[in-house]
């Protein structure tokens, strides 16, 4: 029987700020850690809670002489003492910070914080392994799979990052001691039919901020339109957003909501924002997209689409007309394929499954454009907007929690009125310029922008991407730091203005989470082949052959309108389409000559690193 000591029970400090980065543990699983060198295990269980408090304190407030990173909370999701008791760290709904993301040169598996829970055995390198700890970690892995959507993989920290961790626990991992009975790690396990559906807000899946927002009253909504992505089910929502924003030039992802094959629901533009999913119908119709090809939709995916439709009816107060993309007037398309089209025509029949509470919820109408489901964060984060409002004397002062709600909306409108700009609640460039002109600018240390990330953290991030000569990490803004930030912004594909705002932060984290971490050397070797195969949804074996070429041709037809014959024969037409696609997505500036060579491969590697392919 698993015993979990909650944060309240062991006396956890509150987080410094809410977590706004995406978390998708179903794509990976669990990474096992230990506590580093020396001795850490407690002989008396009565001392273990105090030990966890010490771990949290050292991670949130390391001493000034320490070179360790500072965290907003304890870095692990769960900790297990040698007496076989589990302590809740970040818990099951918040991504880890312990699996290693920086510097990129030490990362072995990109996105490990996003895709894996971090479970720490409370022992160090010189401690002996206790059987109670091993048995409890095994039981905890099973619990996370059954209750928190953990994926099938169990890895050691050294498998995902250049480190010795988890020390003496690693032989137990390789022997299979942490695998629950009947729980191998050879492939993903779909959720059980009885499990609830899960909803993920924009901040939880790592959405880029929108370039602009146009709202629509719910009273103008009359229909609900089903789409499909016509791509592999392995596609991420972020990849679809990148294509819509970079390839199509749209202000945001086109759909209001998206659903994957396991029934996960993702907030796109949300309920009250005009979409870009069906020309002539974006104001009147809410667009929901299934991520996959025709025939890929599972019963759980259908249940998720039906749950969205029911929520749309509840939010608007009336029954919306259920439609499919190709059935709308003026739409010449096969979307969403014969299977989903017939399902909509047949009345959208599906098993009713509850949507899990506590992961965002699909009710309400305040959703779509930023952290917490409202506002606009392309210039300044929600928390920074709250701080700015309070700084101008708003009363009662807003809680600076990074979550958008009616109080924050009212406060931003109040400040906009004081600044003499349109009081629409959207903190865009005009609001930022008016605010900056009256507050001395946006940065600290004489330049830059520090409302999202400190100068020293920006310097570390620039160095982690290989900037040369490396910046001195001193927290002081100067011309070298400015040049380094602009260099990194160029690599990330955002405006190179030297201001590290929410758009740069989102692109940076998107690269860490979804990027391929390839060396951009123009060599189409196994690592680049595998990364390309993952992106186009074919077998990932590092061997480039006709099946992979067919996958590339389908990908270019879907995402670039290439019109290629899908025959598996690579040639000038396919390479021209690839070059055109790379130019659209990343501004690569390639000559569209149909010649395969190092320049095209470098552009491909860059796109894969940015998650923009």
Coordinates of C-alpha atoms in Angstrom, one line a residue:
X1 CA 0.0 0.0 0.0
X2 CA 1.6 3.3 -1.2
X3 CA 1.8 5.9 1.5
X4 CA 2.2 9.5 0.2
X5 CA 3.0 12.3 2.6
X6 CA 1.5 15.5 1.2
X7 CA 3.2 18.9 0.9
X8 CA 1.1 20.2 3.7
X9 CA 2.0 17.3 5.9
X10 CA 5.8 17.7 5.5
X11 CA 5.6 21.4 5.7
X12 CA 6.4 22.5 2.2
X13 CA 7.0 26.2 1.3
X14 CA 4.7 27.6 -1.4
X15 CA 6.1 27.9 -4.9
X16 CA 7.7 31.2 -5.7
X17 CA 5.4 31.5 -8.8
X18 CA 3.0 29.3 -10.8
X19 CA 4.5 26.8 -13.3
X20 CA 3.6 27.9 -16.8
X21 CA 5.6 25.4 -18.9
X22 CA 4.1 22.4 -20.6
X23 CA 4.0 18.9 -19.1
X24 CA 3.3 15.8 -21.1
X25 CA 4.6 12.8 -19.1
X26 CA 2.6 10.3 -21.2
X27 CA 5.3 10.8 -23.9
X28 CA 8.1 9.6 -21.6
X29 CA 7.6 8.2 -18.1
X30 CA 9.8 8.4 -15.0
X31 CA 13.4 9.5 -14.4
X32 CA 15.0 8.1 -11.2
X33 CA 17.4 10.3 -9.2
X34 CA 19.5 10.2 -6.1
X35 CA 20.8 13.2 -4.0
X36 CA 24.4 13.4 -5.2
X37 CA 27.7 12.8 -3.5
X38 CA 28.2 12.0 0.2
X39 CA 25.7 10.6 2.6
X40 CA 22.1 11.7 2.8
X41 CA 19.9 8.8 4.0
X42 CA 18.2 9.3 7.4
X43 CA 18.4 6.4 9.8
X44 CA 15.2 7.5 11.7
X45 CA 12.0 8.0 9.7
X46 CA 11.0 10.8 12.1
X47 CA 13.8 12.9 10.5
X48 CA 12.8 12.4 6.9
X49 CA 10.2 15.2 6.7
X50 CA 12.8 17.7 7.9
X51 CA 15.2 16.3 5.3
X52 CA 12.7 17.0 2.5
X53 CA 12.3 20.6 3.8
X54 CA 16.1 21.0 3.7
X55 CA 16.2 19.7 0.1
X56 CA 13.5 22.2 -0.9
X57 CA 15.3 25.0 0.9
X58 CA 18.6 24.3 -0.8
X59 CA 17.0 24.1 -4.2
X60 CA 14.9 27.3 -3.8
X61 CA 17.6 29.3 -1.9
X62 CA 21.1 27.9 -2.5
X63 CA 23.9 29.6 -0.6
X64 CA 25.5 32.5 -2.4
X65 CA 28.7 30.5 -3.1
X66 CA 26.9 27.7 -4.7
X67 CA 26.9 27.2 -8.5
X68 CA 23.6 25.3 -8.4
X69 CA 20.5 26.5 -10.2
X70 CA 17.8 28.3 -8.2
X71 CA 14.3 26.7 -8.5
X72 CA 10.9 28.0 -7.9
X73 CA 10.1 24.9 -5.8
X74 CA 11.6 21.6 -4.9
X75 CA 12.7 20.2 -8.2
X76 CA 11.4 16.6 -7.9
X77 CA 7.8 15.4 -8.4
X78 CA 8.1 12.8 -5.7
X79 CA 10.8 11.7 -3.2
X80 CA 11.1 8.2 -1.6
X81 CA 12.9 7.7 1.7
X82 CA 14.8 4.5 2.6
X83 CA 11.9 3.5 4.9
X84 CA 9.6 3.1 1.9
X85 CA 7.5 6.3 2.3
X86 CA 6.7 8.7 -0.5
X87 CA 6.9 12.5 -0.1
X88 CA 4.9 14.7 -2.5
X89 CA 7.2 17.2 -4.2
X90 CA 5.8 19.1 -7.2
X91 CA 3.1 16.4 -7.5
X92 CA 1.5 14.9 -10.5
X93 CA 0.3 17.9 -12.4
X94 CA 3.4 20.1 -12.4
X95 CA 6.4 19.4 -14.7
X96 CA 9.7 18.4 -13.1
X97 CA 12.7 20.8 -13.0
X98 CA 15.2 18.0 -12.0
X99 CA 15.8 16.1 -15.2
X100 CA 18.2 18.6 -16.8
X101 CA 17.6 21.1 -19.6
X102 CA 20.6 23.4 -19.5
X103 CA 23.2 23.6 -20.7
X104 CA 22.0 22.0 -24.0
X105 CA 25.5 20.5 -24.5
X106 CA 24.8 18.1 -21.5
X107 CA 21.3 17.1 -22.6
X108 CA 21.1 13.5 -23.9
X109 CA 17.3 13.4 -24.4
X110 CA 15.7 16.8 -25.1
X111 CA 12.5 17.7 -23.2
X112 CA 13.1 15.4 -20.3
X113 CA 11.5 17.8 -17.8
X114 CA 8.5 18.1 -20.0
X115 CA 8.1 14.4 -20.8
X116 CA 9.1 12.6 -17.5
X117 CA 8.3 12.7 -13.8
X118 CA 11.3 13.1 -11.6
X119 CA 11.4 10.6 -8.7
X120 CA 14.2 10.9 -6.2
X121 CA 15.5 8.2 -3.9
X122 CA 16.6 10.1 -0.7
X123 CA 20.1 8.6 -0.6
X124 CA 23.5 9.7 -1.8
X125 CA 26.4 8.0 -3.5
X126 CA 27.9 6.7 -0.3
X127 CA 24.7 5.4 1.2
X128 CA 23.5 1.8 0.8
X129 CA 20.4 0.9 -1.1
X130 CA 17.4 -0.2 1.0
X131 CA 15.0 -2.7 -0.3
X132 CA 12.1 -0.7 1.0
X133 CA 13.1 2.2 -1.2
X134 CA 13.4 0.0 -4.3
X135 CA 10.0 -1.6 -3.7
X136 CA 8.3 1.8 -3.1
X137 CA 9.8 3.3 -6.2
X138 CA 8.4 0.3 -8.2
X139 CA 5.0 0.8 -6.7
X140 CA 5.1 4.6 -7.3
X141 CA 5.9 4.0 -11.0
X142 CA 2.8 1.9 -11.3
X143 CA 0.7 4.5 -9.4
X144 CA 1.9 7.2 -11.7
X145 CA 1.0 5.1 -14.8
X146 CA -2.5 4.4 -13.5
X147 CA -3.3 7.7 -12.0
X148 CA -1.2 10.4 -13.6
X149 CA -0.7 9.4 -17.3
X150 CA 3.0 8.5 -16.8
X151 CA 4.4 7.0 -20.0
X152 CA 6.0 3.5 -20.2
X153 CA 9.7 4.4 -19.9
X154 CA 11.8 4.3 -16.7
X155 CA 15.2 5.9 -17.0
X156 CA 18.0 7.0 -14.8
X157 CA 19.0 10.6 -14.7
X158 CA 22.3 9.7 -16.5
X159 CA 20.2 8.4 -19.4
X160 CA 18.8 11.9 -20.1
X161 CA 21.6 14.1 -18.9
X162 CA 25.4 14.0 -18.5
X163 CA 25.6 13.1 -14.8
X164 CA 26.4 10.2 -12.4
X165 CA 22.9 10.2 -10.9
X166 CA 21.2 8.0 -9.8
X167 CA 24.4 6.3 -8.6
X168 CA 23.9 3.0 -6.8
X169 CA 20.2 3.0 -7.8
X170 CA 21.1 2.6 -11.5
X171 CA 21.9 -1.2 -11.4
X172 CA 18.4 -1.7 -9.9
X173 CA 16.9 0.3 -12.8
X174 CA 18.7 -1.7 -15.5
X175 CA 17.7 -5.0 -13.9
X176 CA 14.0 -4.0 -14.1
X177 CA 13.5 -3.7 -10.4
X178 CA 11.6 -0.4 -10.8
X179 CA 9.1 -1.9 -13.3
X180 CA 5.7 -2.8 -11.8
X181 CA 4.4 -6.3 -12.4
X182 CA 3.4 -6.7 -16.0
X183 CA 4.6 -3.2 -16.7
X184 CA 7.3 -3.3 -19.3
X185 CA 8.7 -0.2 -21.0
X186 CA 8.6 -1.3 -24.6
X187 CA 5.8 0.9 -25.8
X188 CA 3.1 3.4 -24.8
X189 CA 0.1 2.2 -22.9
X190 CA -3.2 3.9 -23.8
X191 CA -5.3 5.2 -20.9
X192 CA -7.9 2.8 -19.4
X193 CA -11.5 3.5 -20.6
X194 CA -12.4 4.3 -17.0
X195 CA -9.9 7.1 -16.7
X196 CA -11.1 10.7 -17.0
X197 CA -10.3 12.9 -19.9
X198 CA -7.6 15.5 -19.3
X199 CA -7.7 19.2 -20.3
X200 CA -4.5 21.2 -20.9
X201 CA -4.5 25.0 -21.0
X202 CA -2.3 27.0 -23.3
X203 CA 0.3 27.5 -20.6
X204 CA 0.3 23.8 -19.8
X205 CA 1.2 22.8 -23.4
X206 CA 3.7 25.7 -23.9
X207 CA 1.8 27.9 -26.3
X208 CA 3.6 30.8 -28.0
X209 CA 1.9 34.1 -27.3
X210 CA -0.5 35.3 -30.0
X211 CA 0.5 38.2 -32.3
X212 CA -3.0 39.7 -31.9
X213 CA -6.4 38.7 -30.5
X214 CA -9.9 39.4 -31.9
X215 CA -12.7 38.5 -29.5
X216 CA -16.2 37.4 -30.3
X217 CA -19.2 37.4 -28.0
X218 CA -20.5 33.9 -27.3
X219 CA -23.9 35.1 -28.4
X220 CA -22.5 35.1 -32.0
X221 CA -21.5 31.5 -31.9
X222 CA -23.9 29.3 -33.9
X223 CA -21.9 26.2 -34.9
X224 CA -19.3 23.6 -33.8
X225 CA -16.9 22.4 -36.5
X226 CA -14.8 19.2 -36.4
X227 CA -11.5 19.1 -38.3
X228 CA -8.5 16.8 -38.5
X229 CA -4.8 17.7 -38.8
X230 CA -4.2 15.2 -41.6
X231 CA -0.8 14.4 -40.0
X232 CA 0.7 11.8 -37.7
X233 CA -0.9 11.3 -34.3
X234 CA 2.6 12.0 -32.8
X235 CA 2.4 15.7 -33.8
X236 CA 2.5 18.1 -30.9
X237 CA 0.1 21.0 -30.6
X238 CA 3.2 23.3 -30.5
X239 CA 4.3 22.0 -33.9
X240 CA 0.8 22.7 -35.3
X241 CA 1.0 26.2 -33.8
X242 CA 4.4 26.8 -35.3
X243 CA 3.2 25.8 -38.7
X244 CA 0.2 28.1 -38.5
X245 CA 2.2 31.1 -37.2
X246 CA 5.4 30.6 -39.2
X247 CA 4.3 28.8 -42.3
X248 CA 0.9 30.5 -42.8
X249 CA 1.6 33.8 -41.1
X250 CA -1.4 33.6 -38.8
X251 CA -1.6 35.3 -35.5
X252 CA -1.9 32.1 -33.5
X253 CA -2.8 28.4 -33.9
X254 CA -6.0 28.3 -36.0
X255 CA -8.2 26.1 -33.9
X256 CA -10.1 26.9 -30.8
X257 CA -9.4 23.5 -29.3
X258 CA -7.5 20.3 -30.3
X259 CA -7.9 16.6 -29.2
X260 CA -5.4 13.8 -29.5
X261 CA -6.0 10.1 -29.9
X262 CA -5.9 9.4 -26.1
X263 CA -8.6 12.0 -25.5
X264 CA -6.5 14.8 -24.2
X265 CA -8.0 18.2 -24.8
X266 CA -5.8 21.2 -25.6
X267 CA -6.9 24.8 -25.4
X268 CA -6.2 26.6 -28.7
X269 CA -7.7 30.1 -29.1
X270 CA -10.4 29.2 -26.6
X271 CA -14.1 30.0 -26.5
X272 CA -14.3 33.7 -27.2
X273 CA -11.5 34.3 -29.7
X274 CA -12.1 34.4 -33.5
X275 CA -10.4 31.3 -35.0
X276 CA -8.6 30.7 -38.3
X277 CA -10.0 27.3 -39.2
X278 CA -12.7 27.8 -41.8
X279 CA -12.8 31.0 -44.0
X280 CA -16.1 32.8 -43.6
X281 CA -17.1 30.8 -40.5
X282 CA -14.4 31.7 -37.9
X283 CA -16.6 34.1 -36.0
X284 CA -19.7 32.0 -35.9
X285 CA -18.1 28.5 -35.5
X286 CA -15.9 27.0 -32.8
X287 CA -13.3 24.8 -34.5
X288 CA -12.1 21.6 -32.8
X289 CA -9.3 19.6 -34.5
X290 CA -8.5 15.9 -34.0
X291 CA -4.7 15.4 -34.3
X292 CA -4.2 12.6 -36.8
X293 CA -5.2 11.1 -40.2
X294 CA -8.6 9.8 -41.2
X295 CA -9.2 6.5 -39.3
X296 CA -7.0 7.4 -36.4
X297 CA -9.7 8.8 -34.1
X298 CA -10.2 6.5 -31.1
X299 CA -13.4 6.2 -28.9
X300 CA -11.6 8.4 -26.3
X301 CA -10.9 11.0 -28.9
X302 CA -14.6 11.0 -29.9
X303 CA -15.6 11.3 -26.3
X304 CA -13.3 14.3 -26.0
X305 CA -14.8 16.0 -29.0
X306 CA -18.3 15.3 -27.7
X307 CA -17.3 16.8 -24.3
X308 CA -16.1 19.9 -26.1
X309 CA -19.4 20.1 -28.0
X310 CA -21.4 19.7 -24.8
X311 CA -19.3 22.4 -23.1
X312 CA -19.8 24.7 -26.1
X313 CA -23.6 24.3 -25.8
X314 CA -23.4 25.0 -22.0
X315 CA -21.3 28.1 -22.5
X316 CA -23.5 29.6 -25.2
X317 CA -26.7 28.6 -23.6
X318 CA -28.1 27.0 -26.7
X319 CA -27.5 24.0 -29.0
X320 CA -24.9 24.7 -31.7
X321 CA -25.1 23.2 -35.1
X322 CA -22.6 20.3 -35.3
X323 CA -20.7 20.5 -38.5
X324 CA -17.5 19.2 -40.3
X325 CA -15.0 21.4 -42.2
X326 CA -15.9 20.2 -45.7
X327 CA -19.6 20.6 -44.9
X328 CA -19.4 24.3 -44.5
X329 CA -20.4 26.6 -47.3
X330 CA -17.5 27.7 -49.5
X331 CA -15.2 25.0 -48.2
X332 CA -13.6 22.7 -50.8
X333 CA -11.8 20.1 -48.6
X334 CA -11.9 16.5 -47.6
X335 CA -11.3 17.5 -43.9
X336 CA -12.0 15.8 -41.5
X337 CA -12.0 12.6 -43.7
X338 CA -14.8 10.1 -44.2
X339 CA -14.7 8.6 -40.7
X340 CA -15.2 11.8 -38.7
X341 CA -17.6 13.2 -41.3
X342 CA -19.8 10.2 -40.9
X343 CA -19.5 10.4 -37.1
X344 CA -20.7 14.0 -37.1
X345 CA -23.5 13.2 -39.5
X346 CA -24.6 10.4 -37.2
X347 CA -25.1 12.7 -34.3
X348 CA -21.6 12.7 -32.7
X349 CA -22.4 9.6 -30.6
X350 CA -19.7 8.9 -27.9
X351 CA -19.4 7.6 -24.4
X352 CA -19.7 10.3 -21.8
X353 CA -16.4 10.5 -19.8
X354 CA -15.8 13.3 -17.2
X355 CA -13.1 15.8 -17.8
X356 CA -10.6 15.8 -14.9
X357 CA -10.9 18.7 -12.6
X358 CA -7.8 20.6 -11.5
X359 CA -6.1 20.6 -14.9
X360 CA -7.9 23.6 -16.3
X361 CA -11.5 22.6 -16.9
X362 CA -13.3 23.2 -20.2
X363 CA -16.1 25.4 -18.9
X364 CA -16.1 29.2 -18.9
X365 CA -15.6 31.8 -21.5
X366 CA -12.4 33.6 -20.5
X367 CA -10.0 31.4 -22.5
X368 CA -7.6 31.7 -25.3
X369 CA -4.8 34.1 -25.3
X370 CA -2.4 33.7 -22.5
X371 CA -1.4 32.0 -19.2
X372 CA -4.5 31.2 -17.2
X373 CA -6.8 31.6 -20.2
X374 CA -7.0 35.4 -20.8
X375 CA -5.2 38.6 -21.4
X376 CA -2.4 39.0 -23.9
X377 CA 1.2 37.9 -23.2
X378 CA 3.1 38.5 -26.4
X379 CA 4.8 41.6 -24.8
X380 CA 4.6 41.1 -21.0
X381 CA 3.8 38.0 -18.9
X382 CA 0.7 38.0 -16.8
X383 CA 2.7 38.2 -13.5
X384 CA 4.6 41.2 -14.9
X385 CA 1.3 42.9 -15.9
X386 CA 0.0 42.3 -12.3
X387 CA 3.2 43.8 -10.9
X388 CA 3.0 46.8 -13.2
X389 CA -0.7 47.5 -12.2
X390 CA 0.2 47.3 -8.5
X391 CA 3.1 49.6 -9.0
X392 CA 0.8 52.3 -10.2
X393 CA -1.3 52.1 -7.0
X394 CA -4.2 49.9 -8.0
X395 CA -6.3 49.0 -5.0
X396 CA -7.0 46.5 -3.8
X397 CA -3.6 45.2 -5.1
X398 CA -3.7 42.2 -7.4
X399 CA -2.3 38.9 -6.3
X400 CA 0.9 38.4 -8.4
X401 CA 0.3 34.7 -9.3
X402 CA 0.6 34.7 -13.1
X403 CA -3.0 33.6 -13.5
X404 CA -5.4 35.7 -15.6
X405 CA -8.8 36.4 -14.1
X406 CA -11.5 39.1 -13.8
X407 CA -9.5 41.0 -11.2
X408 CA -6.4 41.1 -13.4
X409 CA -8.5 42.1 -16.4
X410 CA -10.0 45.0 -14.5
X411 CA -6.6 46.1 -13.2
X412 CA -5.0 46.1 -16.7
X413 CA -8.0 48.1 -18.1
X414 CA -7.6 50.6 -15.1
X415 CA -3.9 51.0 -15.9
X416 CA -4.6 51.4 -19.6
X417 CA -7.1 54.2 -18.8
X418 CA -4.5 56.0 -16.7
X419 CA -1.9 55.6 -19.6
X420 CA -4.4 57.0 -22.1
X421 CA -4.5 53.9 -24.4
X422 CA -7.5 51.7 -25.4
X423 CA -8.8 50.0 -22.3
X424 CA -9.3 46.5 -23.8
X425 CA -7.4 44.4 -21.2
X426 CA -4.9 43.3 -23.8
X427 CA -1.3 44.4 -23.0
X428 CA 0.1 45.0 -26.5
X429 CA 2.8 47.2 -27.9
X430 CA 0.9 50.4 -27.4
X431 CA 0.3 49.7 -23.7
X432 CA 3.9 48.7 -23.3
X433 CA 5.2 51.8 -24.9
X434 CA 2.9 54.0 -22.8
X435 CA 3.9 52.2 -19.6
X436 CA 7.6 52.2 -20.4
X437 CA 7.6 56.0 -21.2
X438 CA 6.3 56.7 -17.7
X439 CA 8.3 54.1 -15.8
X440 CA 11.8 54.4 -17.1
X441 CA 11.9 51.5 -19.5
X442 CA 11.5 47.7 -19.3
X443 CA 14.8 46.4 -18.2
X444 CA 17.2 46.2 -15.3
X445 CA 21.0 46.8 -15.2
X446 CA 20.9 49.5 -17.8
X447 CA 19.2 47.7 -20.7
X448 CA 17.5 44.6 -21.9
X449 CA 14.2 43.3 -20.4
X450 CA 14.0 41.4 -17.1
X451 CA 10.2 41.1 -16.5
X452 CA 10.4 37.4 -17.6
X453 CA 14.1 36.3 -17.0
X454 CA 16.9 37.9 -15.1
X455 CA 20.0 39.2 -17.0
X456 CA 22.2 36.5 -15.5
X457 CA 19.7 33.8 -16.6
X458 CA 19.6 35.3 -20.1
X459 CA 23.4 35.2 -20.2
X460 CA 23.4 31.5 -19.1
X461 CA 20.8 30.7 -21.7
X462 CA 22.8 32.3 -24.5
X463 CA 26.0 30.5 -23.4
X464 CA 24.0 27.2 -23.3
X465 CA 23.2 27.5 -27.0
X466 CA 26.9 27.7 -27.8
X467 CA 27.5 31.5 -28.2
X468 CA 31.2 32.3 -28.7
X469 CA 32.9 33.9 -27.0
X470 CA 30.8 33.0 -24.0
X471 CA 29.3 35.8 -22.1
X472 CA 30.4 36.6 -18.5
X473 CA 27.5 35.6 -16.3
X474 CA 27.5 38.7 -14.0
X475 CA 24.0 39.9 -14.2
X476 CA 25.1 43.2 -15.8
X477 CA 23.6 44.3 -19.1
X478 CA 26.0 45.5 -21.7
X479 CA 26.7 45.5 -25.5
X480 CA 28.1 41.9 -25.4
X481 CA 24.9 40.6 -23.6
X482 CA 22.7 42.5 -26.0
X483 CA 24.5 41.0 -28.9
X484 CA 24.2 37.5 -27.4
X485 CA 20.5 37.8 -26.7
X486 CA 19.9 39.1 -30.3
X487 CA 22.0 36.1 -31.6
X488 CA 19.9 33.7 -29.6
X489 CA 16.6 35.3 -30.7
X490 CA 17.7 34.9 -34.3
X491 CA 18.4 31.2 -33.7
X492 CA 15.0 30.8 -32.1
X493 CA 13.2 32.5 -34.9
X494 CA 11.8 35.5 -32.9
X495 CA 12.3 39.2 -33.4
X496 CA 16.0 40.0 -32.6
X497 CA 15.4 43.2 -30.6
X498 CA 17.5 42.3 -27.5
X499 CA 14.4 42.3 -25.3
X500 CA 13.8 38.9 -23.6
X501 CA 10.0 39.0 -23.4
X502 CA 7.3 36.3 -23.3
X503 CA 7.7 35.5 -27.0
X504 CA 11.5 34.8 -26.6
X505 CA 10.8 32.8 -23.4
X506 CA 8.2 30.7 -25.2
X507 CA 10.5 30.1 -28.1
X508 CA 13.4 29.2 -25.9
X509 CA 11.4 26.7 -23.8
X510 CA 9.8 25.3 -26.9
X511 CA 13.3 24.6 -28.3
X512 CA 14.3 22.9 -25.1
X513 CA 11.2 20.8 -24.9
X514 CA 10.4 20.0 -28.5
X515 CA 13.7 20.7 -30.3
X516 CA 16.0 18.0 -31.6
X517 CA 19.2 19.3 -30.0
X518 CA 21.1 18.5 -33.3
X519 CA 24.5 19.8 -34.2
X520 CA 23.9 22.1 -37.2
X521 CA 26.7 20.8 -39.3
X522 CA 25.0 20.0 -42.7
X523 CA 25.5 16.3 -42.3
X524 CA 22.4 14.1 -42.8
X525 CA 23.5 11.4 -40.4
X526 CA 21.6 9.0 -38.1
X527 CA 20.7 11.7 -35.5
X528 CA 19.2 14.1 -38.1
X529 CA 17.5 11.2 -39.9
X530 CA 15.8 10.1 -36.6
X531 CA 14.8 13.6 -35.7
X532 CA 13.2 14.0 -39.2
X533 CA 11.5 10.7 -39.0
X534 CA 9.9 11.7 -35.6
X535 CA 8.7 14.9 -37.1
X536 CA 7.0 13.3 -40.1
X537 CA 5.6 10.4 -38.2
X538 CA 7.3 7.3 -39.7
X539 CA 9.3 4.5 -38.1
X540 CA 12.3 6.0 -36.3
X541 CA 15.2 3.7 -37.2
X542 CA 17.9 6.2 -38.5
X543 CA 17.7 4.6 -42.0
X544 CA 16.5 6.9 -44.8
X545 CA 14.6 5.0 -47.5
X546 CA 11.5 5.1 -49.6
X547 CA 9.1 4.8 -46.6
X548 CA 10.8 7.9 -45.0
X549 CA 10.6 9.8 -48.3
X550 CA 6.9 9.0 -48.6
X551 CA 6.4 10.3 -45.1
X552 CA 8.3 13.5 -46.0
X553 CA 6.2 13.9 -49.2
X554 CA 3.0 13.5 -47.2
X555 CA 4.3 16.0 -44.6
X556 CA 5.1 18.6 -47.3
X557 CA 1.8 18.1 -49.0
X558 CA -0.1 18.6 -45.7
X559 CA 1.9 21.5 -44.2
X560 CA 3.1 23.3 -47.3
X561 CA 0.6 22.5 -50.0
X562 CA 3.4 21.0 -52.1
X563 CA 1.2 18.8 -54.3
X564 CA 3.8 16.1 -54.6
X565 CA 3.3 12.6 -55.9
X566 CA 3.8 10.4 -52.9
X567 CA 6.0 7.8 -54.5
X568 CA 9.0 7.5 -52.2
X569 CA 11.3 8.7 -54.8
X570 CA 13.4 11.7 -53.7
X571 CA 14.2 14.1 -56.5
X572 CA 14.3 17.8 -57.4
X573 CA 10.6 18.3 -56.9
X574 CA 10.6 17.0 -53.4
X575 CA 13.8 19.0 -52.5
X576 CA 12.3 22.2 -54.0
X577 CA 9.2 21.6 -51.8
X578 CA 11.4 21.0 -48.8
X579 CA 13.4 24.2 -49.4
X580 CA 10.3 26.2 -49.9
X581 CA 8.9 24.8 -46.6
X582 CA 12.1 25.6 -44.7
X583 CA 12.1 29.1 -46.1
X584 CA 8.5 29.7 -44.9
X585 CA 9.0 28.2 -41.5
X586 CA 12.4 29.5 -40.5
X587 CA 13.3 32.2 -43.0
X588 CA 16.3 30.0 -44.1
X589 CA 16.9 32.0 -47.3
X590 CA 17.6 28.8 -49.3
X591 CA 17.9 28.9 -53.1
X592 CA 14.9 26.8 -54.3
X593 CA 17.0 24.9 -56.8
X594 CA 16.0 21.3 -55.9
X595 CA 19.7 20.5 -55.0
X596 CA 20.2 18.4 -51.9
X597 CA 23.3 19.6 -50.1
X598 CA 24.8 20.9 -46.8
X599 CA 22.9 24.2 -46.9
X600 CA 19.5 22.5 -47.1
X601 CA 20.5 20.0 -44.4
X602 CA 21.6 22.8 -42.1
X603 CA 18.3 24.6 -42.6
X604 CA 16.5 21.3 -41.8
X605 CA 18.5 20.8 -38.6
X606 CA 17.8 24.3 -37.5
X607 CA 14.1 23.8 -38.1
X608 CA 14.1 20.5 -36.2
X609 CA 16.0 22.2 -33.3
X610 CA 13.4 24.9 -33.1
X611 CA 10.5 22.5 -33.4
X612 CA 9.5 24.4 -36.5
X613 CA 9.4 21.6 -39.1

